[in-house]
Amino acid sequence: MFTSTKEHFITFEGIDGCGKSTQAKLLLEKLNEEGCKSILVREPGGTRISEAVREILLTKGMDELQNRTEALLMTASRAQLTDEVILPNLHKGNWVVADRYTDSTLAYQGGGRELNLDWLIKLNSFATNDLNPDMTVIVDIVPEEGQRRRASDNPDRIEKSGMDFQQNVRKMYLEIAKRFPDRIFVTDGHETIENIHRKIWNEIKRRYFL
Ligand code: ADP
Ligand code: TYD
């Protein structure tokens, strides 16, 4: 069993279909196998209230939803998840693995919807009480590959925003990665599931356990 005294809040990010949910689950299994008590959460959602907000955000046909409303609902869902689940678990010493968190709002509402980044950063701070992930994994793929991987899915409201939108989201993720090089680990999502998992695990061992 590994021991580590640091806080353990790991987030996964990337465009739709990049493979981050697959990697988040594999990491959770690996951590639990190693004796590190861990939970997995997803955004938007993860609590009763946040799941209700998710319904509004992702339901097709809600076309009149304004971009600022979208940003406020994403961060409202985050505030509830942070207070109800993430902080209590971190305080107990558990690991928290999150499938999306604050960077999604910067990438989608900032890069994709072109809302002002400074406002979004403030909104994120308010929603999280200034909680930041200790490490963020961006699983990076080209939008064409994301679309291929989601081909059989029924696209939700945001996934229907198109290729240019996904391109802008990806561009913003890569900009954020440059801005926070210590926190963010970018990994090539075109590799095999096993290779990506191995790279992420090696990085976690390097940061937390060596
Ligand atoms: P996301 O959570 O980023 O939307 P998922 O993890 O749900 O993506 O993966 C989307 C689809 O792509 C799933 O069918 C999954 O099995 C597949 N997939 C995930 N990672 C890879 C990979 N590295 N190579 C090929 N297919 C992958
Ligand atoms: P979801 O079905 O969870 O997709 P994925 O498996 O790709 O994470 O849908 C979440 C959608 O919400 C996804 O398109 C990204 C978007 N989103 C934002 O636009 N802003 C945010 O802050 C968050 C958390 C998600």
mmCIF file of C-alpha atoms and ligand atoms in Angstrom:
data_model
loop_
_atom_site.group_PDB
_atom_site.id
_atom_site.type_symbol
_atom_site.label_atom_id
_atom_site.label_comp_id
_atom_site.label_asym_id
_atom_site.label_seq_id
_atom_site.Cartn_x
_atom_site.Cartn_y
_atom_site.Cartn_z
ATOM 1 C CA MET A 1 0.000 0.000 0.000
ATOM 2 C CA PHE A 2 1.220 3.500 -0.851
ATOM 3 C CA THR A 3 1.240 6.206 1.755
ATOM 4 C CA SER A 4 1.139 9.882 1.032
ATOM 5 C CA THR A 5 0.357 12.936 3.131
ATOM 6 C CA LYS A 6 -0.751 15.239 0.324
ATOM 7 C CA GLU A 7 -4.345 16.074 -0.597
ATOM 8 C CA HIS A 8 -5.636 13.903 -3.371
ATOM 9 C CA PHE A 9 -8.013 15.632 -5.706
ATOM 10 C CA ILE A 10 -7.485 14.488 -9.307
ATOM 11 C CA THR A 11 -9.586 15.786 -12.188
ATOM 12 C CA PHE A 12 -9.956 14.470 -15.745
ATOM 13 C CA GLU A 13 -10.621 16.809 -18.644
ATOM 14 C CA GLY A 14 -10.866 16.801 -22.430
ATOM 15 C CA ILE A 15 -13.248 17.233 -25.328
ATOM 16 C CA ASP A 16 -16.300 14.999 -25.738
ATOM 17 C CA GLY A 17 -15.342 11.395 -26.518
ATOM 18 C CA CYS A 18 -11.643 11.779 -25.604
ATOM 19 C CA GLY A 19 -11.710 8.767 -23.279
ATOM 20 C CA LYS A 20 -11.478 10.549 -19.924
ATOM 21 C CA SER A 21 -14.365 8.626 -18.286
ATOM 22 C CA THR A 22 -12.630 5.367 -19.236
ATOM 23 C CA GLN A 23 -9.370 6.631 -17.692
ATOM 24 C CA ALA A 24 -11.041 8.035 -14.573
ATOM 25 C CA LYS A 25 -12.625 4.638 -13.873
ATOM 26 C CA LEU A 26 -9.337 2.785 -14.457
ATOM 27 C CA LEU A 27 -7.542 5.144 -12.081
ATOM 28 C CA LEU A 28 -10.218 4.667 -9.425
ATOM 29 C CA GLU A 29 -9.867 0.871 -9.673
ATOM 30 C CA LYS A 30 -6.078 1.103 -9.486
ATOM 31 C CA LEU A 31 -6.147 3.409 -6.448
ATOM 32 C CA ASN A 32 -8.570 1.152 -4.601
ATOM 33 C CA GLU A 33 -6.445 -1.894 -5.507
ATOM 34 C CA GLU A 34 -3.452 -0.115 -3.987
ATOM 35 C CA GLY A 35 -5.384 0.468 -0.769
ATOM 36 C CA CYS A 36 -6.110 4.178 -1.325
ATOM 37 C CA LYS A 37 -9.760 4.786 -0.500
ATOM 38 C CA SER A 38 -11.188 6.697 -3.457
ATOM 39 C CA ILE A 39 -14.432 7.951 -4.893
ATOM 40 C CA LEU A 40 -15.415 8.924 -8.429
ATOM 41 C CA VAL A 41 -17.673 11.883 -9.244
ATOM 42 C CA ARG A 42 -18.852 13.325 -12.540
ATOM 43 C CA GLU A 43 -19.913 16.767 -13.694
ATOM 44 C CA PRO A 44 -22.385 18.209 -14.276
ATOM 45 C CA GLY A 45 -24.079 15.983 -11.690
ATOM 46 C CA GLY A 46 -23.039 13.762 -8.802
ATOM 47 C CA THR A 47 -25.631 14.883 -6.234
ATOM 48 C CA ARG A 48 -29.437 14.910 -6.292
ATOM 49 C CA ILE A 49 -29.517 18.644 -6.955
ATOM 50 C CA SER A 50 -26.632 18.632 -9.441
ATOM 51 C CA GLU A 51 -28.276 15.794 -11.400
ATOM 52 C CA ALA A 52 -31.453 17.878 -11.627
ATOM 53 C CA VAL A 53 -29.375 20.784 -12.972
ATOM 54 C CA ARG A 54 -27.715 18.359 -15.435
ATOM 55 C CA GLU A 55 -31.143 17.536 -16.852
ATOM 56 C CA ILE A 56 -31.694 21.178 -17.782
ATOM 57 C CA LEU A 57 -28.183 21.563 -19.190
ATOM 58 C CA LEU A 58 -28.044 18.530 -21.443
ATOM 59 C CA THR A 59 -31.637 17.998 -22.560
ATOM 60 C CA LYS A 60 -32.027 18.401 -26.280
ATOM 61 C CA GLY A 61 -34.459 21.081 -27.348
ATOM 62 C CA MET A 62 -33.569 23.539 -24.550
ATOM 63 C CA ASP A 63 -32.298 25.778 -27.321
ATOM 64 C CA GLU A 64 -33.189 29.082 -25.667
ATOM 65 C CA LEU A 65 -30.664 28.444 -22.849
ATOM 66 C CA GLN A 66 -28.359 31.465 -22.813
ATOM 67 C CA ASN A 67 -24.574 31.090 -22.599
ATOM 68 C CA ARG A 68 -24.388 32.943 -19.276
ATOM 69 C CA THR A 69 -27.198 30.795 -17.894
ATOM 70 C CA GLU A 70 -25.273 27.728 -19.024
ATOM 71 C CA ALA A 71 -22.153 28.946 -17.170
ATOM 72 C CA LEU A 72 -24.155 29.687 -14.024
ATOM 73 C CA LEU A 73 -25.846 26.278 -14.056
ATOM 74 C CA MET A 74 -22.545 24.434 -14.611
ATOM 75 C CA THR A 75 -21.023 26.245 -11.650
ATOM 76 C CA ALA A 76 -24.178 25.833 -9.522
ATOM 77 C CA SER A 77 -23.936 22.071 -10.040
ATOM 78 C CA ARG A 78 -20.237 22.317 -9.061
ATOM 79 C CA ALA A 79 -20.951 24.270 -5.849
ATOM 80 C CA GLN A 80 -23.366 21.593 -4.660
ATOM 81 C CA LEU A 81 -21.021 18.720 -5.551
ATOM 82 C CA THR A 82 -18.066 20.457 -3.893
ATOM 83 C CA ASP A 83 -19.867 21.066 -0.581
ATOM 84 C CA GLU A 84 -21.827 17.847 -0.425
ATOM 85 C CA VAL A 85 -19.310 15.290 -1.688
ATOM 86 C CA ILE A 86 -15.813 16.514 -2.618
ATOM 87 C CA LEU A 87 -14.812 18.498 0.481
ATOM 88 C CA PRO A 88 -16.167 15.989 3.043
ATOM 89 C CA ASN A 89 -14.260 13.181 1.300
ATOM 90 C CA LEU A 90 -11.011 15.143 1.086
ATOM 91 C CA HIS A 91 -11.353 16.025 4.773
ATOM 92 C CA LYS A 92 -11.698 12.314 5.583
ATOM 93 C CA GLY A 93 -8.423 11.690 3.730
ATOM 94 C CA ASN A 94 -10.043 9.960 0.756
ATOM 95 C CA TRP A 95 -8.939 10.410 -2.836
ATOM 96 C CA VAL A 96 -11.445 12.142 -5.087
ATOM 97 C CA VAL A 97 -11.320 11.459 -8.831
ATOM 98 C CA ALA A 98 -13.529 13.822 -10.833
ATOM 99 C CA ASP A 99 -14.709 13.350 -14.413
ATOM 100 C CA ARG A 100 -14.633 17.110 -15.273
ATOM 101 C CA TYR A 101 -14.359 20.117 -12.939
ATOM 102 C CA THR A 102 -13.421 23.818 -13.189
ATOM 103 C CA ASP A 103 -11.351 23.576 -16.392
ATOM 104 C CA SER A 104 -14.428 22.320 -18.287
ATOM 105 C CA THR A 105 -16.097 25.673 -17.658
ATOM 106 C CA LEU A 106 -13.049 27.593 -18.920
ATOM 107 C CA ALA A 107 -12.737 25.357 -21.992
ATOM 108 C CA TYR A 108 -16.452 25.008 -22.940
ATOM 109 C CA GLN A 109 -18.001 28.264 -21.780
ATOM 110 C CA GLY A 110 -14.773 30.252 -22.362
ATOM 111 C CA GLY A 111 -13.274 28.567 -25.460
ATOM 112 C CA GLY A 112 -16.493 27.158 -26.911
ATOM 113 C CA ARG A 113 -19.087 29.827 -26.049
ATOM 114 C CA GLU A 114 -16.560 32.684 -25.954
ATOM 115 C CA LEU A 115 -17.614 34.029 -22.563
ATOM 116 C CA ASN A 116 -15.129 36.252 -20.724
ATOM 117 C CA LEU A 117 -12.477 34.111 -19.005
ATOM 118 C CA ASP A 118 -11.977 36.452 -16.030
ATOM 119 C CA TRP A 119 -15.668 36.183 -15.176
ATOM 120 C CA LEU A 120 -15.543 32.393 -15.481
ATOM 121 C CA ILE A 121 -12.482 32.208 -13.220
ATOM 122 C CA LYS A 122 -14.355 34.279 -10.607
ATOM 123 C CA LEU A 123 -17.450 32.098 -10.966
ATOM 124 C CA ASN A 124 -15.337 28.979 -10.474
ATOM 125 C CA SER A 125 -13.745 30.450 -7.328
ATOM 126 C CA PHE A 126 -17.165 31.262 -5.908
ATOM 127 C CA ALA A 127 -18.543 27.810 -6.748
ATOM 128 C CA THR A 128 -15.608 25.884 -5.300
ATOM 129 C CA ASN A 129 -14.713 28.102 -2.346
ATOM 130 C CA ASP A 130 -11.311 28.306 -4.040
ATOM 131 C CA LEU A 131 -10.760 24.568 -4.053
ATOM 132 C CA ASN A 132 -8.331 23.633 -6.833
ATOM 133 C CA PRO A 133 -7.491 20.158 -8.132
ATOM 134 C CA ASP A 134 -4.069 18.894 -7.034
ATOM 135 C CA MET A 135 -3.564 17.304 -10.438
ATOM 136 C CA THR A 136 -5.510 17.508 -13.682
ATOM 137 C CA VAL A 137 -5.190 15.048 -16.546
ATOM 138 C CA ILE A 138 -6.144 16.356 -19.975
ATOM 139 C CA VAL A 139 -6.771 13.503 -22.391
ATOM 140 C CA ASP A 140 -6.040 15.212 -25.683
ATOM 141 C CA ILE A 141 -7.512 14.102 -29.005
ATOM 142 C CA VAL A 142 -8.486 15.758 -32.274
ATOM 143 C CA PRO A 143 -12.247 16.460 -32.526
ATOM 144 C CA GLU A 144 -12.619 14.116 -35.519
ATOM 145 C CA GLU A 145 -11.535 11.175 -33.328
ATOM 146 C CA GLY A 146 -13.883 12.278 -30.527
ATOM 147 C CA GLN A 147 -16.730 12.296 -33.010
ATOM 148 C CA ARG A 148 -15.798 8.836 -34.320
ATOM 149 C CA ARG A 149 -15.791 7.426 -30.794
ATOM 150 C CA ARG A 150 -19.205 8.918 -30.053
ATOM 151 C CA ALA A 151 -20.713 7.915 -33.396
ATOM 152 C CA SER A 152 -23.142 5.429 -31.875
ATOM 153 C CA ASP A 153 -24.216 7.810 -29.050
ATOM 154 C CA ASN A 154 -27.265 9.997 -29.077
ATOM 155 C CA PRO A 155 -25.633 13.482 -28.862
ATOM 156 C CA ASP A 156 -26.788 15.776 -25.994
ATOM 157 C CA ARG A 157 -27.392 19.541 -26.321
ATOM 158 C CA ILE A 158 -23.718 20.485 -25.945
ATOM 159 C CA GLU A 159 -22.345 17.630 -28.058
ATOM 160 C CA LYS A 160 -24.548 18.924 -30.869
ATOM 161 C CA SER A 161 -22.599 22.217 -30.979
ATOM 162 C CA GLY A 162 -20.394 21.003 -33.863
ATOM 163 C CA MET A 163 -16.754 20.483 -34.847
ATOM 164 C CA ASP A 164 -15.643 24.133 -34.735
ATOM 165 C CA PHE A 165 -16.966 24.312 -31.180
ATOM 166 C CA GLN A 166 -14.985 21.178 -30.163
ATOM 167 C CA GLN A 167 -11.906 22.624 -31.883
ATOM 168 C CA ASN A 168 -12.173 25.826 -29.828
ATOM 169 C CA VAL A 169 -12.712 23.820 -26.628
ATOM 170 C CA ARG A 170 -9.579 21.772 -27.348
ATOM 171 C CA LYS A 171 -7.563 24.916 -28.099
ATOM 172 C CA MET A 172 -8.577 26.430 -24.770
ATOM 173 C CA TYR A 173 -7.667 23.225 -22.879
ATOM 174 C CA LEU A 174 -4.182 23.363 -24.391
ATOM 175 C CA GLU A 175 -3.860 27.055 -23.449
ATOM 176 C CA ILE A 176 -4.912 26.313 -19.863
ATOM 177 C CA ALA A 177 -2.338 23.492 -19.765
ATOM 178 C CA LYS A 178 0.405 25.965 -20.701
ATOM 179 C CA ARG A 179 -0.802 28.368 -18.022
ATOM 180 C CA PHE A 180 -0.754 25.763 -15.220
ATOM 181 C CA PRO A 181 2.073 23.384 -16.169
ATOM 182 C CA ASP A 182 2.619 22.138 -12.600
ATOM 183 C CA ARG A 183 -0.982 21.093 -12.065
ATOM 184 C CA ILE A 184 -1.893 19.846 -15.538
ATOM 185 C CA PHE A 185 -0.625 16.661 -17.174
ATOM 186 C CA VAL A 186 -1.523 16.396 -20.874
ATOM 187 C CA THR A 187 -1.568 12.906 -22.334
ATOM 188 C CA ASP A 188 -2.093 11.805 -25.935
ATOM 189 C CA GLY A 189 -5.573 10.285 -26.102
ATOM 190 C CA HIS A 190 -4.949 8.609 -29.471
ATOM 191 C CA GLU A 191 -2.854 5.886 -27.806
ATOM 192 C CA THR A 192 -4.344 2.636 -26.502
ATOM 193 C CA ILE A 193 -6.453 2.673 -23.334
ATOM 194 C CA GLU A 194 -3.785 0.600 -21.527
ATOM 195 C CA ASN A 195 -0.891 2.886 -22.572
ATOM 196 C CA ILE A 196 -2.714 6.016 -21.481
ATOM 197 C CA HIS A 197 -3.571 4.433 -18.138
ATOM 198 C CA ARG A 198 0.071 3.381 -17.603
ATOM 199 C CA LYS A 199 1.303 6.917 -18.308
ATOM 200 C CA ILE A 200 -1.219 8.467 -15.928
ATOM 201 C CA TRP A 201 -0.378 5.985 -13.180
ATOM 202 C CA ASN A 202 3.368 6.606 -13.615
ATOM 203 C CA GLU A 203 2.765 10.342 -13.290
ATOM 204 C CA ILE A 204 0.700 9.841 -10.142
ATOM 205 C CA LYS A 205 3.400 7.644 -8.609
ATOM 206 C CA ARG A 206 6.008 10.278 -9.480
ATOM 207 C CA ARG A 207 3.965 13.072 -7.897
ATOM 208 C CA TYR A 208 2.580 11.335 -4.832
ATOM 209 C CA PHE A 209 4.452 8.217 -3.923
ATOM 210 C CA LEU A 210 8.155 8.459 -4.705
HETATM 211 P P1 ADP B 1 -15.449 10.626 -22.583
HETATM 212 O O1 ADP B 1 -15.774 10.353 -21.157
HETATM 213 O O2 ADP B 1 -14.220 11.419 -22.731
HETATM 214 O O3 ADP B 1 -16.601 11.195 -23.354
HETATM 215 P P2 ADP B 1 -15.313 7.717 -22.854
HETATM 216 O O4 ADP B 1 -14.272 7.307 -21.876
HETATM 217 O O5 ADP B 1 -16.739 7.487 -22.493
HETATM 218 O O6 ADP B 1 -15.097 9.243 -23.286
HETATM 219 O O7 ADP B 1 -14.945 7.014 -24.244
HETATM 220 C C1 ADP B 1 -15.737 7.198 -25.416
HETATM 221 C C2 ADP B 1 -15.651 5.910 -26.275
HETATM 222 O O8 ADP B 1 -14.326 5.742 -26.762
HETATM 223 C C3 ADP B 1 -15.984 4.636 -25.491
HETATM 224 O O9 ADP B 1 -16.648 3.738 -26.361
HETATM 225 C C4 ADP B 1 -14.606 4.079 -25.129
HETATM 226 O O10 ADP B 1 -14.599 2.683 -24.968
HETATM 227 C C5 ADP B 1 -13.759 4.507 -26.321
HETATM 228 N N1 ADP B 1 -12.348 4.796 -25.953
HETATM 229 C C6 ADP B 1 -11.904 5.351 -24.810
HETATM 230 N N2 ADP B 1 -10.565 5.481 -24.837
HETATM 231 C C7 ADP B 1 -10.143 4.995 -26.036
HETATM 232 C C8 ADP B 1 -8.858 4.848 -26.660
HETATM 233 N N3 ADP B 1 -7.746 5.242 -26.073
HETATM 234 N N4 ADP B 1 -8.813 4.306 -27.900
HETATM 235 C C9 ADP B 1 -9.954 3.917 -28.528
HETATM 236 N N5 ADP B 1 -11.203 4.015 -27.994
HETATM 237 C C10 ADP B 1 -11.301 4.547 -26.765
HETATM 238 P P1 TYD B 2 -21.344 14.227 -20.404
HETATM 239 O O1 TYD B 2 -22.419 13.369 -20.962
HETATM 240 O O2 TYD B 2 -21.000 14.060 -18.979
HETATM 241 O O3 TYD B 2 -20.148 14.084 -21.389
HETATM 242 P P2 TYD B 2 -18.670 13.642 -21.252
HETATM 243 O O4 TYD B 2 -18.687 12.149 -21.156
HETATM 244 O O5 TYD B 2 -18.047 14.151 -22.524
HETATM 245 O O6 TYD B 2 -18.107 14.334 -20.031
HETATM 246 O O7 TYD B 2 -21.719 15.711 -20.732
HETATM 247 C C1 TYD B 2 -21.167 16.789 -20.137
HETATM 248 C C2 TYD B 2 -21.191 17.919 -21.150
HETATM 249 O O8 TYD B 2 -21.202 19.171 -20.441
HETATM 250 C C3 TYD B 2 -19.956 17.909 -22.034
HETATM 251 O O9 TYD B 2 -20.317 18.220 -23.368
HETATM 252 C C4 TYD B 2 -19.119 19.033 -21.476
HETATM 253 C C5 TYD B 2 -20.142 19.984 -20.891
HETATM 254 N N1 TYD B 2 -19.662 20.825 -19.770
HETATM 255 C C6 TYD B 2 -19.547 22.191 -19.940
HETATM 256 O O10 TYD B 2 -19.855 22.723 -21.026
HETATM 257 N N2 TYD B 2 -19.103 22.969 -18.908
HETATM 258 C C7 TYD B 2 -18.784 22.445 -17.691
HETATM 259 O O11 TYD B 2 -18.389 23.181 -16.760
HETATM 260 C C8 TYD B 2 -18.927 21.013 -17.522
HETATM 261 C C9 TYD B 2 -18.613 20.379 -16.197
HETATM 262 C C10 TYD B 2 -19.375 20.252 -18.586
#
